[in-house]
Amino acid sequence: MSHKRVAILISGGGSNMVSLVDSMTGDHPARPCLVLSNNADAGGLAKAADRGIATAVVDHRPFGGDRAAFEAELCKPLLEAKPDIICLAGFMRVLTGDFVSRFQGRMLNIHPSLLPKYKGLNTHARAIAAGDAEHGCTVHEVTAALDDGPILGQARVKIAPNDTPETLARKVLEWEHKLYPAVLERFARGDKAPVMLP
Ligand code: GAR
């Protein structure tokens, strides 16, 4: 069996990347081929290298607001790695419609809210401020619209009365680490039926 090749894009600590990489063993249909970051200081780069995975960095800052020019550079290591699937895992740059359409149908993202609620940033604080009883995370196919696209899985977390954005973020992140690998495995088998946790 030839494995599907998975490139993972990160900007920070990379805990979701680690959970994806560590899941791709045994009879899993995919294997990691690249971890790519827009940030040379991303903690996840060392974690990927420790696991023997190729890494690359394309710093977005020299490009200023020129997202197309940044993405042209980003595409170079990405296309070289010949990924079948691209996983955004805490990748904090907004991608243009051109970039997204190039990889549409094979690019996934994890977002820390129960989409369609709370697209964008500060999702945990917004869920608490709204008085929501539950919060969670979503894995979805990436389309040109931000934090949109067909939902491939969600995990729900109860909000406790004493939760702060920080405590809630920790609880949600634990579920992200279960949800994303479960969705990736199913997706790599060609199955887009949503994974609903717990
Ligand atoms: C995760 O909580 C992820 O859902 C979030 O950033 C964190 C990255 O953590 N992503 C977004 O907010 C995307 N808009 P990690 O680097 O430890 O995986």
mmCIF file of N, CA, C and O and ligand atoms in Angstrom, residues 12-17 89-92 109-112 120-121 124 147 173 176-177, ligand 1:
data_model
loop_
_atom_site.group_PDB
_atom_site.id
_atom_site.type_symbol
_atom_site.label_atom_id
_atom_site.label_comp_id
_atom_site.label_asym_id
_atom_site.label_seq_id
_atom_site.Cartn_x
_atom_site.Cartn_y
_atom_site.Cartn_z
ATOM 1 N N GLY A 12 3.261 27.794 15.683
ATOM 2 C CA GLY A 12 3.648 27.877 17.095
ATOM 3 C C GLY A 12 4.130 26.564 17.669
ATOM 4 O O GLY A 12 4.928 25.850 17.062
ATOM 5 N N GLY A 13 3.591 26.239 18.838
ATOM 6 C CA GLY A 13 4.069 25.094 19.610
ATOM 7 C C GLY A 13 3.903 23.759 18.928
ATOM 8 O O GLY A 13 4.652 22.812 19.193
ATOM 9 N N GLY A 14 2.906 23.645 18.093
ATOM 10 C CA GLY A 14 2.777 22.447 17.278
ATOM 11 C C GLY A 14 2.242 21.219 18.000
ATOM 12 O O GLY A 14 2.506 20.095 17.581
ATOM 13 N N SER A 15 1.457 21.445 19.068
ATOM 14 C CA SER A 15 0.955 20.245 19.773
ATOM 15 C C SER A 15 -0.015 19.452 18.897
ATOM 16 O O SER A 15 -0.029 18.215 18.956
ATOM 17 N N ASN A 16 -0.794 20.133 18.079
ATOM 18 C CA ASN A 16 -1.671 19.388 17.147
ATOM 19 C C ASN A 16 -0.848 18.651 16.094
ATOM 20 O O ASN A 16 -1.176 17.521 15.727
ATOM 21 N N MET A 17 0.206 19.287 15.605
ATOM 22 C CA MET A 17 1.097 18.629 14.642
ATOM 23 C C MET A 17 1.648 17.344 15.239
ATOM 24 O O MET A 17 1.656 16.287 14.583
ATOM 25 N N ALA A 89 -2.362 23.351 11.207
ATOM 26 C CA ALA A 89 -2.419 22.988 12.629
ATOM 27 C C ALA A 89 -1.850 24.138 13.443
ATOM 28 O O ALA A 89 -0.658 24.185 13.727
ATOM 29 N N GLY A 90 -2.712 25.120 13.743
ATOM 30 C CA GLY A 90 -2.222 26.319 14.414
ATOM 31 C C GLY A 90 -1.400 27.172 13.473
ATOM 32 O O GLY A 90 -0.445 27.817 13.883
ATOM 33 N N PHE A 91 -1.783 27.177 12.197
ATOM 34 C CA PHE A 91 -1.112 28.030 11.203
ATOM 35 C C PHE A 91 -1.871 29.342 11.169
ATOM 36 O O PHE A 91 -3.049 29.381 10.797
ATOM 37 N N MET A 92 -1.211 30.429 11.621
ATOM 38 C CA MET A 92 -1.938 31.657 11.927
ATOM 39 C C MET A 92 -1.834 32.720 10.832
ATOM 40 O O MET A 92 -1.896 33.914 11.112
ATOM 41 N N ASN A 109 -8.220 22.088 8.262
ATOM 42 C CA ASN A 109 -7.833 23.032 9.316
ATOM 43 C C ASN A 109 -8.521 22.638 10.607
ATOM 44 O O ASN A 109 -9.633 22.099 10.570
ATOM 45 N N ILE A 110 -7.849 22.897 11.730
ATOM 46 C CA ILE A 110 -8.524 22.768 13.026
ATOM 47 C C ILE A 110 -8.719 24.147 13.609
ATOM 48 O O ILE A 110 -7.821 24.996 13.549
ATOM 49 N N HIS A 111 -9.918 24.375 14.122
ATOM 50 C CA HIS A 111 -10.267 25.687 14.678
ATOM 51 C C HIS A 111 -10.875 25.471 16.064
ATOM 52 O O HIS A 111 -11.716 24.590 16.245
ATOM 53 N N PRO A 112 -10.448 26.304 17.049
ATOM 54 C CA PRO A 112 -10.911 26.076 18.422
ATOM 55 C C PRO A 112 -12.275 26.695 18.729
ATOM 56 O O PRO A 112 -12.409 27.550 19.604
ATOM 57 N N GLY A 120 -12.412 33.144 13.524
ATOM 58 C CA GLY A 120 -11.407 34.153 13.887
ATOM 59 C C GLY A 120 -10.737 33.845 15.217
ATOM 60 O O GLY A 120 -10.587 32.685 15.582
ATOM 61 N N LEU A 121 -10.359 34.911 15.935
ATOM 62 C CA LEU A 121 -9.492 34.766 17.126
ATOM 63 C C LEU A 121 -10.285 34.865 18.433
ATOM 64 O O LEU A 121 -11.474 35.161 18.433
ATOM 65 N N HIS A 124 -12.164 31.272 22.837
ATOM 66 C CA HIS A 124 -12.515 30.787 24.178
ATOM 67 C C HIS A 124 -13.147 31.918 24.994
ATOM 68 O O HIS A 124 -14.178 31.729 25.639
ATOM 69 N N ASP A 147 -12.271 30.162 8.103
ATOM 70 C CA ASP A 147 -12.883 29.254 9.082
ATOM 71 C C ASP A 147 -14.260 28.782 8.615
ATOM 72 O O ASP A 147 -15.229 28.764 9.388
ATOM 73 N N LEU A 173 -8.006 22.004 23.861
ATOM 74 C CA LEU A 173 -6.807 21.501 23.184
ATOM 75 C C LEU A 173 -6.667 19.987 23.365
ATOM 76 O O LEU A 173 -6.282 19.273 22.429
ATOM 77 N N GLU A 176 -8.759 18.607 20.833
ATOM 78 C CA GLU A 176 -8.174 18.804 19.489
ATOM 79 C C GLU A 176 -7.233 17.653 19.168
ATOM 80 O O GLU A 176 -7.199 17.149 18.042
ATOM 81 N N HIS A 177 -6.473 17.229 20.196
ATOM 82 C CA HIS A 177 -5.478 16.170 19.978
ATOM 83 C C HIS A 177 -6.116 14.814 19.718
ATOM 84 O O HIS A 177 -5.451 13.910 19.214
HETATM 85 C C1 GAR B 1 -4.836 25.348 18.536
HETATM 86 O O1 GAR B 1 -5.720 25.556 19.618
HETATM 87 C C2 GAR B 1 -5.553 25.552 17.214
HETATM 88 O O2 GAR B 1 -6.888 25.100 17.220
HETATM 89 C C3 GAR B 1 -5.502 27.046 17.088
HETATM 90 O O3 GAR B 1 -4.209 27.397 17.510
HETATM 91 C C4 GAR B 1 -3.765 26.441 18.479
HETATM 92 C C5 GAR B 1 -2.415 25.897 18.038
HETATM 93 O O4 GAR B 1 -1.839 25.088 19.029
HETATM 94 N N1 GAR B 1 -5.764 27.452 15.732
HETATM 95 C C6 GAR B 1 -6.362 28.588 15.400
HETATM 96 O O5 GAR B 1 -6.746 29.395 16.203
HETATM 97 C C7 GAR B 1 -6.512 28.783 13.913
HETATM 98 N N2 GAR B 1 -7.294 29.959 13.631
HETATM 99 P P1 GAR B 1 -0.683 24.080 18.642
HETATM 100 O O6 GAR B 1 0.382 24.877 17.909
HETATM 101 O O7 GAR B 1 -0.187 23.585 19.985
HETATM 102 O O8 GAR B 1 -1.270 22.984 17.798
#
